[in-house]
Tab-separated table of C-alpha atoms in Angstrom:
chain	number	residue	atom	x	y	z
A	217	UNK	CA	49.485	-15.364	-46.023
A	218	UNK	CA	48.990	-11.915	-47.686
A	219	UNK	CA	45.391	-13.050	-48.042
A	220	UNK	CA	44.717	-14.051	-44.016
A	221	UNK	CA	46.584	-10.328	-43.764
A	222	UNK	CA	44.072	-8.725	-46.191
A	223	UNK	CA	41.586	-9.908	-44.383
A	224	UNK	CA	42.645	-9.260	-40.680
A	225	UNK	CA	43.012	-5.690	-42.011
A	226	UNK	CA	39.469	-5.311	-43.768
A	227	UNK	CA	38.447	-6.271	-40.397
A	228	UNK	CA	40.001	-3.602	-38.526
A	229	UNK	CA	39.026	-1.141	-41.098
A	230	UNK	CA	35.633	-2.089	-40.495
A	231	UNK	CA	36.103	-1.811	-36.652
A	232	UNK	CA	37.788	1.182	-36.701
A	233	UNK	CA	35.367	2.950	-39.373
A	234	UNK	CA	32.406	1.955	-37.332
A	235	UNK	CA	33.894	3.451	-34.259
A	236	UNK	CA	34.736	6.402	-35.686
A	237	UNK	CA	31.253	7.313	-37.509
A	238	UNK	CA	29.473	6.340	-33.421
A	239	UNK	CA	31.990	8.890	-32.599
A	240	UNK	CA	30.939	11.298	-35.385
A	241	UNK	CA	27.268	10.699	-34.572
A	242	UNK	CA	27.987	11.338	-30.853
A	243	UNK	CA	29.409	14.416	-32.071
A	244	UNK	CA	26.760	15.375	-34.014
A	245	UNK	CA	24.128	14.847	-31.782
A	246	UNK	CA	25.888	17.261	-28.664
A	247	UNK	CA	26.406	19.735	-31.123
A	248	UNK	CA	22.563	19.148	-32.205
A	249	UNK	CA	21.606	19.099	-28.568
A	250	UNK	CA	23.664	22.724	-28.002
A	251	UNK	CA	22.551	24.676	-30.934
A	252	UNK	CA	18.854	23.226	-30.071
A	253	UNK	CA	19.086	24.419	-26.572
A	254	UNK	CA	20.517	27.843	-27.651
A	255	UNK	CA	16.966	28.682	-30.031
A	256	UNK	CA	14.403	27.505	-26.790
A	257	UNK	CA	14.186	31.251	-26.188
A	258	UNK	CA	13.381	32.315	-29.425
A	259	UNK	CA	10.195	29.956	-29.158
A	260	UNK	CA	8.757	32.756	-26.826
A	261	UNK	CA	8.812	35.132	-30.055
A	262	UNK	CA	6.748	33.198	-32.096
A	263	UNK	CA	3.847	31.212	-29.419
A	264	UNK	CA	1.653	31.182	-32.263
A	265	UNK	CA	4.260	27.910	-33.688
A	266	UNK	CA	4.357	26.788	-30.312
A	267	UNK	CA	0.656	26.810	-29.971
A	268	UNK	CA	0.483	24.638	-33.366
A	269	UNK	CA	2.840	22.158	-32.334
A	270	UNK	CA	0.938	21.635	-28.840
A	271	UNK	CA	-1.720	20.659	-30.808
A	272	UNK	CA	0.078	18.325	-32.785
A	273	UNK	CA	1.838	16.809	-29.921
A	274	UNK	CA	-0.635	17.019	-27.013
A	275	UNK	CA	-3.822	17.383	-28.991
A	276	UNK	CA	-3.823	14.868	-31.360
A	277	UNK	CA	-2.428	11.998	-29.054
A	278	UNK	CA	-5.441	13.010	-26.268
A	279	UNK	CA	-7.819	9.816	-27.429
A	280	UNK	CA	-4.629	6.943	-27.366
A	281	UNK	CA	-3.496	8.535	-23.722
A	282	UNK	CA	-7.313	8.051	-22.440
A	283	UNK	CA	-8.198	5.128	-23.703
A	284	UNK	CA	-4.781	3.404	-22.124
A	285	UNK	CA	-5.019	5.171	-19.122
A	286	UNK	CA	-8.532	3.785	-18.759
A	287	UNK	CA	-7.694	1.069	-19.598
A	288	UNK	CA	-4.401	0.213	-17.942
A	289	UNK	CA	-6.025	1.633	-14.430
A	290	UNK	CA	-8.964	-0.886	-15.061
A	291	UNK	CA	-6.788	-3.851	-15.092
A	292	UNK	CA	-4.421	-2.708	-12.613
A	293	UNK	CA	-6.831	-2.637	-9.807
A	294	UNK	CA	-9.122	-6.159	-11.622
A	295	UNK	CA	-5.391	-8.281	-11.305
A	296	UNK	CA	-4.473	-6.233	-7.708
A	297	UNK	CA	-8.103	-6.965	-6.499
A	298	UNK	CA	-7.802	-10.540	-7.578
A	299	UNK	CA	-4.530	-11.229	-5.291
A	300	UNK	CA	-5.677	-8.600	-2.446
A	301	UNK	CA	-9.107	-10.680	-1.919
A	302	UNK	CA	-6.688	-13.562	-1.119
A	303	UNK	CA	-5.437	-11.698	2.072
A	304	UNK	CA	-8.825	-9.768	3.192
A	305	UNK	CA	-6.908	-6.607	1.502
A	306	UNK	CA	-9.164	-5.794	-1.394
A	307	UNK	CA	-9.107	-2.070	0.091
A	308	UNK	CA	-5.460	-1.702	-0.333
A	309	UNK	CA	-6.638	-2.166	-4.348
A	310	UNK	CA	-6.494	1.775	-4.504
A	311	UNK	CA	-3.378	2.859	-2.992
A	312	UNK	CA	-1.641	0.552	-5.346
A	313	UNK	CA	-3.307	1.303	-8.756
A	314	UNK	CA	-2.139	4.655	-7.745
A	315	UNK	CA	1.054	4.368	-6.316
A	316	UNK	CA	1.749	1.790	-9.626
A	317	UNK	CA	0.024	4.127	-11.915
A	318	UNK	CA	2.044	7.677	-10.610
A	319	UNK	CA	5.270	5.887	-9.895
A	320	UNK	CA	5.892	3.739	-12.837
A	321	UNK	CA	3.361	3.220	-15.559
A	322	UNK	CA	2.070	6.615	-16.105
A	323	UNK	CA	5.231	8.137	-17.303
A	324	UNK	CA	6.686	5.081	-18.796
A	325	UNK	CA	2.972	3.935	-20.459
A	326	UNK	CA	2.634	7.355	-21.702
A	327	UNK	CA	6.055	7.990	-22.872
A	328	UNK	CA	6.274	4.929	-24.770
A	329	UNK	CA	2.420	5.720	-26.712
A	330	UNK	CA	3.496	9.346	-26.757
A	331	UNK	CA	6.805	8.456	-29.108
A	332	UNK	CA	4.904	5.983	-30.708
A	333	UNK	CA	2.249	8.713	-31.608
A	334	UNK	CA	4.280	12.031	-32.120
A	335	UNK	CA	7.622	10.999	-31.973
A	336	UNK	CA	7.647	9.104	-34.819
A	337	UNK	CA	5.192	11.528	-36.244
A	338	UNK	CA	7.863	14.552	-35.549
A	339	UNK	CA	10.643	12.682	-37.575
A	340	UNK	CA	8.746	11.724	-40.463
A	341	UNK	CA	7.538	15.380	-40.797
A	342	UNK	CA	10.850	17.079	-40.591
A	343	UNK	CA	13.183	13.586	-43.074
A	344	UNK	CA	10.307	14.704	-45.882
A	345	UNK	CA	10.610	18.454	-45.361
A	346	UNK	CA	14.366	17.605	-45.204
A	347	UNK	CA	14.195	15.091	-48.341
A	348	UNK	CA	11.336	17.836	-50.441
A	349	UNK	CA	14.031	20.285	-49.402
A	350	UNK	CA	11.715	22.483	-47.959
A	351	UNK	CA	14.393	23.088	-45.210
A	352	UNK	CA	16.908	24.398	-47.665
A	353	UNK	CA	14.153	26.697	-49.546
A	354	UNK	CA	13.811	28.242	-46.060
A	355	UNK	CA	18.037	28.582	-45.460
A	356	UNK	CA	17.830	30.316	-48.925
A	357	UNK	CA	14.719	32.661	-47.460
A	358	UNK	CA	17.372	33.535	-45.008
A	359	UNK	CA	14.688	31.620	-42.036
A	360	UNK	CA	16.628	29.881	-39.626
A	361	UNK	CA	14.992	26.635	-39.427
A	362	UNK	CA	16.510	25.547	-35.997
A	363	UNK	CA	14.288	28.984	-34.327
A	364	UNK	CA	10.925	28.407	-37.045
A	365	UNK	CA	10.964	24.547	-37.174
A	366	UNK	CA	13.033	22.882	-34.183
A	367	UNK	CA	12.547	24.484	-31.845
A	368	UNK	CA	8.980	25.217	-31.227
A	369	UNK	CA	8.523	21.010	-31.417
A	370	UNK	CA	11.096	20.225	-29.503
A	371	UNK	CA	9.508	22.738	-26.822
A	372	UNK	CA	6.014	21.578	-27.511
A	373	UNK	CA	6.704	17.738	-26.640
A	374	UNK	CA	8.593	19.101	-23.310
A	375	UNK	CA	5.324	20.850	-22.487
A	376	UNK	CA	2.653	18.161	-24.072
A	377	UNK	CA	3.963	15.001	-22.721
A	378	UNK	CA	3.959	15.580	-18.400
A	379	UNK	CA	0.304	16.901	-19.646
A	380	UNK	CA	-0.533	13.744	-21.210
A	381	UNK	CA	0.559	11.857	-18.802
A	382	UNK	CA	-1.296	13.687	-15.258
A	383	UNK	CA	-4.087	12.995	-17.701
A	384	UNK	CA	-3.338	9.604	-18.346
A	385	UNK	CA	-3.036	8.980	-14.262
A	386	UNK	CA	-5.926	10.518	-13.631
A	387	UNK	CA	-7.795	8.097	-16.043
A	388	UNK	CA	-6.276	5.717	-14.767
A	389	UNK	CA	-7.165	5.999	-11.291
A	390	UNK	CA	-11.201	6.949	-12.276
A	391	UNK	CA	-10.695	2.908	-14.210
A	392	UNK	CA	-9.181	1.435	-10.637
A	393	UNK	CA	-12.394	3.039	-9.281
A	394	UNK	CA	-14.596	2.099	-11.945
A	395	UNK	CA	-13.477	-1.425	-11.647
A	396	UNK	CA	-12.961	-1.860	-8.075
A	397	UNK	CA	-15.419	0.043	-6.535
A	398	UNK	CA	-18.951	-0.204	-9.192
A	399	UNK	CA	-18.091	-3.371	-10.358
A	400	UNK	CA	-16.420	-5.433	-7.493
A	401	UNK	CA	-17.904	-3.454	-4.914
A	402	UNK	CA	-14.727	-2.865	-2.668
A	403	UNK	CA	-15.624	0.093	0.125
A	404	UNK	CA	-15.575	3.419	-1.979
A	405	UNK	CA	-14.911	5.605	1.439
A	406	UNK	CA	-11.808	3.084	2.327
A	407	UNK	CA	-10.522	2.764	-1.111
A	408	UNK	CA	-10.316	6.834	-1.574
A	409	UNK	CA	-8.964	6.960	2.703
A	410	UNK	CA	-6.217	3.950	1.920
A	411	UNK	CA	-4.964	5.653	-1.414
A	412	UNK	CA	-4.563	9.152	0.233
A	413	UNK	CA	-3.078	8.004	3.653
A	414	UNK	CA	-0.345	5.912	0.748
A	415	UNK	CA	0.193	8.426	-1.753
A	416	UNK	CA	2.679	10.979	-0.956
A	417	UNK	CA	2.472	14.058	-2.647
A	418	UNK	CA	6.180	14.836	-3.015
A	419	UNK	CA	7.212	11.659	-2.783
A	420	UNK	CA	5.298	9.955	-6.057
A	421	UNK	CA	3.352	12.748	-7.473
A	422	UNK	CA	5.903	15.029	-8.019
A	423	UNK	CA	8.409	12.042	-9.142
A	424	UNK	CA	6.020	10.978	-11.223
A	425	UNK	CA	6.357	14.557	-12.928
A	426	UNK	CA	9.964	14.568	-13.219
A	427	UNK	CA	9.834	11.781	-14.916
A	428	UNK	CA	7.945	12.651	-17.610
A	429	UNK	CA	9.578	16.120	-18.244
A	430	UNK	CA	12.791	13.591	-18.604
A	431	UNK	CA	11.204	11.889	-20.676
A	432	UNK	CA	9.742	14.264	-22.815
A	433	UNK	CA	13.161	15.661	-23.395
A	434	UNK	CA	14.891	12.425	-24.390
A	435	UNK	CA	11.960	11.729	-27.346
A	436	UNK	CA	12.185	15.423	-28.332
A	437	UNK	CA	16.022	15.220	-28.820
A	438	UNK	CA	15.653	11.886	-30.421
A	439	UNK	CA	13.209	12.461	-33.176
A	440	UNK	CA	14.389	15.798	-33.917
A	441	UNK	CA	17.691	14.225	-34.491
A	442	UNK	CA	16.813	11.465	-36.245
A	443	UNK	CA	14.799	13.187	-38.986
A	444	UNK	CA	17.573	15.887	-38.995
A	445	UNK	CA	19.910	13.279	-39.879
A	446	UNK	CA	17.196	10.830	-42.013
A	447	UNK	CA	18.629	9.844	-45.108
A	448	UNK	CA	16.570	11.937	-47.852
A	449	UNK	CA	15.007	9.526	-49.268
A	450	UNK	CA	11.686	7.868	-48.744
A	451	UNK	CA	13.384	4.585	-47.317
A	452	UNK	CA	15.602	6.949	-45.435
A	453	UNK	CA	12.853	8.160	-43.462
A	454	UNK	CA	11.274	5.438	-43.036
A	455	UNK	CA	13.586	3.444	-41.344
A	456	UNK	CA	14.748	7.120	-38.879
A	457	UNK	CA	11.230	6.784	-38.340
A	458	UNK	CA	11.238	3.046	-36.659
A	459	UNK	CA	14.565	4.107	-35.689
A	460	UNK	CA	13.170	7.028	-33.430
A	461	UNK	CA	10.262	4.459	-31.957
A	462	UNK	CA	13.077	1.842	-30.857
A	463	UNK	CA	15.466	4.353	-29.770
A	464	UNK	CA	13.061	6.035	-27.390
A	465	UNK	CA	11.445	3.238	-26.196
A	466	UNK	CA	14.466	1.693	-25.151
A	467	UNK	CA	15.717	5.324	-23.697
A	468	UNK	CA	12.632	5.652	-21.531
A	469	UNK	CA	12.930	1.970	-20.028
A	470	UNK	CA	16.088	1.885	-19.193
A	471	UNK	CA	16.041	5.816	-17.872
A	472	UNK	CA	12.868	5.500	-16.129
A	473	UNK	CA	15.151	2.360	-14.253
A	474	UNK	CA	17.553	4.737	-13.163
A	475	UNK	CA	15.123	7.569	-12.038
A	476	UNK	CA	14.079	5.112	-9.957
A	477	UNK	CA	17.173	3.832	-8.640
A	478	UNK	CA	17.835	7.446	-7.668
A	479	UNK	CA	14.123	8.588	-6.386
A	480	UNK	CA	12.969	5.780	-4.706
A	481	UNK	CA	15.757	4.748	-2.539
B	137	UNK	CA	-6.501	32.811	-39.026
B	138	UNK	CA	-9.896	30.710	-37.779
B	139	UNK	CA	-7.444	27.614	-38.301
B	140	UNK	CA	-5.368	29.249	-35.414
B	141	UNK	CA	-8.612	29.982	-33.294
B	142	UNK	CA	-9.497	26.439	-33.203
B	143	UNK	CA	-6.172	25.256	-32.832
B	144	UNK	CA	-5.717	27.915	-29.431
B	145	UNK	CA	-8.973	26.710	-28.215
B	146	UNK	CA	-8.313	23.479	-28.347
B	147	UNK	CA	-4.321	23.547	-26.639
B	148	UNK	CA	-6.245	25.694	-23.893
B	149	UNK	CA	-9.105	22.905	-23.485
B	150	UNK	CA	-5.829	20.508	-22.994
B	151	UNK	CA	-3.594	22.430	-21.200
B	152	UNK	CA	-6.951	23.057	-18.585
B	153	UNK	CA	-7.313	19.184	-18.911
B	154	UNK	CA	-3.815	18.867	-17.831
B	155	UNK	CA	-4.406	21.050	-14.374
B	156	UNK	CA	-7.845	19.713	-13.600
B	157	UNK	CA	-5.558	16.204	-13.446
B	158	UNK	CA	-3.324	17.253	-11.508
B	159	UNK	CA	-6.048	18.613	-9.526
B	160	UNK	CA	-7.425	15.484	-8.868
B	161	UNK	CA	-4.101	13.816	-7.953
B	162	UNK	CA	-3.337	16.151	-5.551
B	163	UNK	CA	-6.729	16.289	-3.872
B	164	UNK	CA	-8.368	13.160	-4.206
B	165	UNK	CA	-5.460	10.811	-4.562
B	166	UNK	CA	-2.499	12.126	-2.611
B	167	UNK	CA	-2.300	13.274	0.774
B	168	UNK	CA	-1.526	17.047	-0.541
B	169	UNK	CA	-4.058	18.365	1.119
B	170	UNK	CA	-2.567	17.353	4.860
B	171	UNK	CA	0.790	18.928	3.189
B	172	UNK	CA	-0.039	22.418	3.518
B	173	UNK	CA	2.272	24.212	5.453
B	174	UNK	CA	0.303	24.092	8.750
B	175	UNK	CA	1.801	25.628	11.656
B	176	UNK	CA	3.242	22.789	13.629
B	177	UNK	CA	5.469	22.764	16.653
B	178	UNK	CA	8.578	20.075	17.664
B	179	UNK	CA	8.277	18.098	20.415
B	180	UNK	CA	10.829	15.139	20.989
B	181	UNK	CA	10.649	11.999	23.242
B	182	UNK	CA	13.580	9.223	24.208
B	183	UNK	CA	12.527	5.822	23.521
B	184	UNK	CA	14.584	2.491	24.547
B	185	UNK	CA	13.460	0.974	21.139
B	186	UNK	CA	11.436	2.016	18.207
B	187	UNK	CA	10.377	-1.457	17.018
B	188	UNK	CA	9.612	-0.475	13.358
B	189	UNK	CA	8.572	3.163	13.924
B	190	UNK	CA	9.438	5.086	10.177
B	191	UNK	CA	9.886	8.045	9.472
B	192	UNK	CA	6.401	10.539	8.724
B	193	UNK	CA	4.452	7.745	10.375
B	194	UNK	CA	1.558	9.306	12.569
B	195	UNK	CA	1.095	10.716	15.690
B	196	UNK	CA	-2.128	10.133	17.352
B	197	UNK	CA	-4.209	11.347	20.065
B	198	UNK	CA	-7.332	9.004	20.577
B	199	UNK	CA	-7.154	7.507	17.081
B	200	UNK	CA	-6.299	10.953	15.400
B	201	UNK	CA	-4.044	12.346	13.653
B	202	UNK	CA	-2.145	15.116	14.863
B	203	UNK	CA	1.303	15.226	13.796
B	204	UNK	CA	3.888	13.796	12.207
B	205	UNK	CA	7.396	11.921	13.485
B	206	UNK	CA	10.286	14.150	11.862
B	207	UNK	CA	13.291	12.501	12.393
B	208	UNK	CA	14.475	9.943	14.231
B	209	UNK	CA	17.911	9.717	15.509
B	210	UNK	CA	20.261	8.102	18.458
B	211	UNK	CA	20.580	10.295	21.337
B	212	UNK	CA	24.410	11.206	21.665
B	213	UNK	CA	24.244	10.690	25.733
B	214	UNK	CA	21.508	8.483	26.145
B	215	UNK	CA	22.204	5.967	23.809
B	216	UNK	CA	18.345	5.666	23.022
B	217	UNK	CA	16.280	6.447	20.172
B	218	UNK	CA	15.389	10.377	19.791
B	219	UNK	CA	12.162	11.077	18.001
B	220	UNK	CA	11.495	14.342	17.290
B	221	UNK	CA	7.805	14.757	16.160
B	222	UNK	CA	5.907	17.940	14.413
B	223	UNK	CA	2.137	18.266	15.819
B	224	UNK	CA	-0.106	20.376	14.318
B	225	UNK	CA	-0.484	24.037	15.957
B	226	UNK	CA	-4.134	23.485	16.552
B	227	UNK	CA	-3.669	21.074	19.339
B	228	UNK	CA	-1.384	23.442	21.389
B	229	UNK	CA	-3.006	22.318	24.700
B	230	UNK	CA	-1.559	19.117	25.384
B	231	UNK	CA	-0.288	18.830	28.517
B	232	UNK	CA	3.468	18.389	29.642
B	233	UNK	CA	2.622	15.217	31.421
B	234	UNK	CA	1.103	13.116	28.232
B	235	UNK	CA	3.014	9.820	27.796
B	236	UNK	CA	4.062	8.673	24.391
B	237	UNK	CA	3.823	4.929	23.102
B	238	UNK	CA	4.548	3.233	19.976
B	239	UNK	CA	1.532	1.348	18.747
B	240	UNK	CA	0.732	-0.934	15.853
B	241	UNK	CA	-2.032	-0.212	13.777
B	242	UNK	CA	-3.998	-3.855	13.225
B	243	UNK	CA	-1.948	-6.987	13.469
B	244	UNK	CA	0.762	-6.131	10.786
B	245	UNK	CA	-0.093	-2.493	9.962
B	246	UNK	CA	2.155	0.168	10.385
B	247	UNK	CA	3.678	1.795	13.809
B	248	UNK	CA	2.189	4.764	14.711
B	249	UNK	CA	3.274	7.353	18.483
B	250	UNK	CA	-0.033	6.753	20.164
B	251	UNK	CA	-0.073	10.426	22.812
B	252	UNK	CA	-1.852	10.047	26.056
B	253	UNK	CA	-2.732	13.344	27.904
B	254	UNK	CA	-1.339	13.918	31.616
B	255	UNK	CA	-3.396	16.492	34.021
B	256	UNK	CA	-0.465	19.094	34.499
B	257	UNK	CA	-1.063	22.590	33.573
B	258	UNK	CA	2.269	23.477	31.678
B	259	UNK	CA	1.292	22.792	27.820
B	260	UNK	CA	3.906	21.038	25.337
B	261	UNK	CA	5.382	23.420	23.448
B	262	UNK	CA	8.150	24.147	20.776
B	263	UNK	CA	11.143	22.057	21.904
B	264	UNK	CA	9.717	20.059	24.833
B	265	UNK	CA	10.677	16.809	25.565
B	266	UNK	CA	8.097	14.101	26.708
B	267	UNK	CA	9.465	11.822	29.727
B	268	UNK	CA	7.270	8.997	29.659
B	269	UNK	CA	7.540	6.887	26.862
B	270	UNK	CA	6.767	3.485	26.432
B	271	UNK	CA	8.395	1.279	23.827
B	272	UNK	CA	7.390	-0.630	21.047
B	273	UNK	CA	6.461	-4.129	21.615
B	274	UNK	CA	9.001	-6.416	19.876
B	275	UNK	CA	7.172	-9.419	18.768
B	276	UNK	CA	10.325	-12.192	19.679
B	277	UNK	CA	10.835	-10.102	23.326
B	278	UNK	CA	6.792	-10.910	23.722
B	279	UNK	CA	7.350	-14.655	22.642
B	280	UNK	CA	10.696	-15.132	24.912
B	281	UNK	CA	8.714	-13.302	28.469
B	282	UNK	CA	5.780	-16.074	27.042
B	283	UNK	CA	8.129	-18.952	27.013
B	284	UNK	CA	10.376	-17.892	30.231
B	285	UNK	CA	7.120	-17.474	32.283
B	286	UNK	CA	5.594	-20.824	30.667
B	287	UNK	CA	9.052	-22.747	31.680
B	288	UNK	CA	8.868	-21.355	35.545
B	289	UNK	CA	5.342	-22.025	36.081
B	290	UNK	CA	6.091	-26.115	35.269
């Protein structure tokens, strides 16, 4: 009897611990979130950090966002062409690589590369300076780390990633043209006249935008938190790492759902 | 201090890559460039049914575009469908007399206000209201007047 007890207890310590450390992490992060917030301004001190980071961020991740975007826009408009031929539609090929492309993929496609490429990149950087105690030397130097190391990145990914992405739909759209217009030979002059007459500017473009800023937030916040709070060690950072790809990817799909929920209705 | 050079010259290479995208969305790919704030004036017209008549859909004078439906609401009196429409400033000599129809664009494209022009000399202007409207054509109303006709004639 005291046994079954023991162990109907160990099991609501375990419940009850893991609810409180969610709690604690919840915690954690808002306070994370605040303090982060509070040091944005100070990034307009030092642009020269800011500059640095862009080029981390946006830079560096330039050849994966083109080479998707091409791609992804190519077979966009080879699988829409393939069903529009069906229905004499082939023109209507355009509008919806780019109403796909603006609405949807571009910010979610590019989000989801983008964390994969810098996000992950962001928390590995700052769990080793973090685990080399590099972050402490600077407390000691009397260097605020959140003003010198946070926030500039967390800045720089809110400015790289809508960026990457106008690029990405962009290159996207030039594939849909590539594909549909040199290669199957749909009308160039109705495929450019059907796209603009479909694409709103408010409407998708500037959704499109908002999404990514969203975005762009949500895998700043997350890899700056995770390799705040990596484990110093080098399994530690390893697994924030993987932890930062999954969290973010999972943040972006199932925000980008309700963005769309809300904008498209 | 070079490092930093390079590293400037290339955020301002992407940061110009960024605009020249959004550039190209805006101009080649979305309809910005019938967004800009053109002068327009509101006209509205009383229909008896809109069919499938949306919202921004087109208003057209011989096959082109010039203006825009606003809004479309139920007339409080009336009881009929109130479309107010914005057309372009340019085309400020329409007469008072033009007739308004709802048209379909193809077999199953999209309604459009197709504007005829009257003779009179009063112009449309800001706030007019066009009398003669014609409604859309309801594709089950065609087939019923088909099959009422095609029962009497036996």
């Amino acid at each position: 009897m005291s046994h079954l007890m023991g162990g109907f207890q160990g099991v609501l310590q375990r419940i009850g611990r893991s609810f409180l450390e969610n709690i604690a992490v919840f915690g954690r992060g808002s306070l994370f979130i605040l303090s982060l917030l509070s040091a944005v301004p100070s990034v307009l001190f030092r642009m020269d950090l800011l500059l640095k980071q862009i080029y981390i961020a946006g830079v560096l991740s330039l050849p994966i966002i083109l080479m998707a975007g091409l791609f992804v826009g190519m077979v966009l408009s080879l699988q829409g062409y393939n069903i529009l031929v069906e229905f004499n539609a082939e023109e209507a090929v355009g509008s919806m690589t780019a109403l796909s492309l603006l609405r949807e993929l571009g910010p979610v496609v590019g989000a989801l590369l983008f964390a994969g490429r810098a996000g992950s990149a962001l928390t590995a950087e700052i769990g080793l300076m973090r685990s080399t105690e590099q972050i402490s030397a600077l407390e000691m130097m009397a260097v605020d780390p959140l003003k010198f190391i946070y926030a500039p990145r967390f800045v720089a990914v809110i400015i790289a990633l809508p960026l990457l992405v106008l690029i990405f739909n962009a290159l996207g759209v030039f594939g849909g043209y590539l594909v549909s217009v040199s290669w199957l030979g749909v009308d160039s002059g109705a495929f450019w006249s059907q796209m603009s007459s479909q694409v709103d500017w408010q409407e998708d473009v500037m959704n499109g935008i908002i999404k990514s800023v969203v975005f762009g937030v949500l895998i700043a916040i997350i890899a700056l938190f995770q390799g705040v709070n990596a484990i110093p060690s080098s399994e530690g950072v390893s697994s924030a790492t993987t932890r930062t790809v999954v969290h973010s990817s999972l943040g972006i799909l199932g925000l980008d759902f309700i963005l769309t929920s809300i904008m498209f209705n | 201090m070079k490092k930093q050079t390079k590293v400037e010259i290339w955020v301002g290479a992407f940061v110009l890559m960024g605009f020249m995208a959004l550039a190209y969305i805006a101009f080649q790919v979305s309809n910005f460039s019938d967004w800009k704030d053109r002068p327009t004036y509101e006209v509205s017209a009383l229909f008896d049914n809109i069919g499938g008549l949306k919202e921004r859909a087109p208003l057209k004078l011989s096959g082109v575009v010039i203006g825009r439906v606003d809004s479309i609401k139920i007339d409080p009196v009336s009881f009929k469908a109130k479309v107010n429409m914005q057309i372009d400033q340019a085309f400020n000599q329409l007469p008072i007399d033009s007739s308004v129809s709802i048209l379909t664009s193809g077999l199953l494209g999209d309604q459009y206000v197709g504007l005829e022009p009257g003779g009179d000399e009063e112009v449309l202007q800001q706030g007019s209201e066009i009398e003669m409207t014609q409604s859309a054509m309801v594709l089950e109303e065609l087939i019923g007047q088909f099959l009422v006709k095609f029962s009497e004639s036996d």
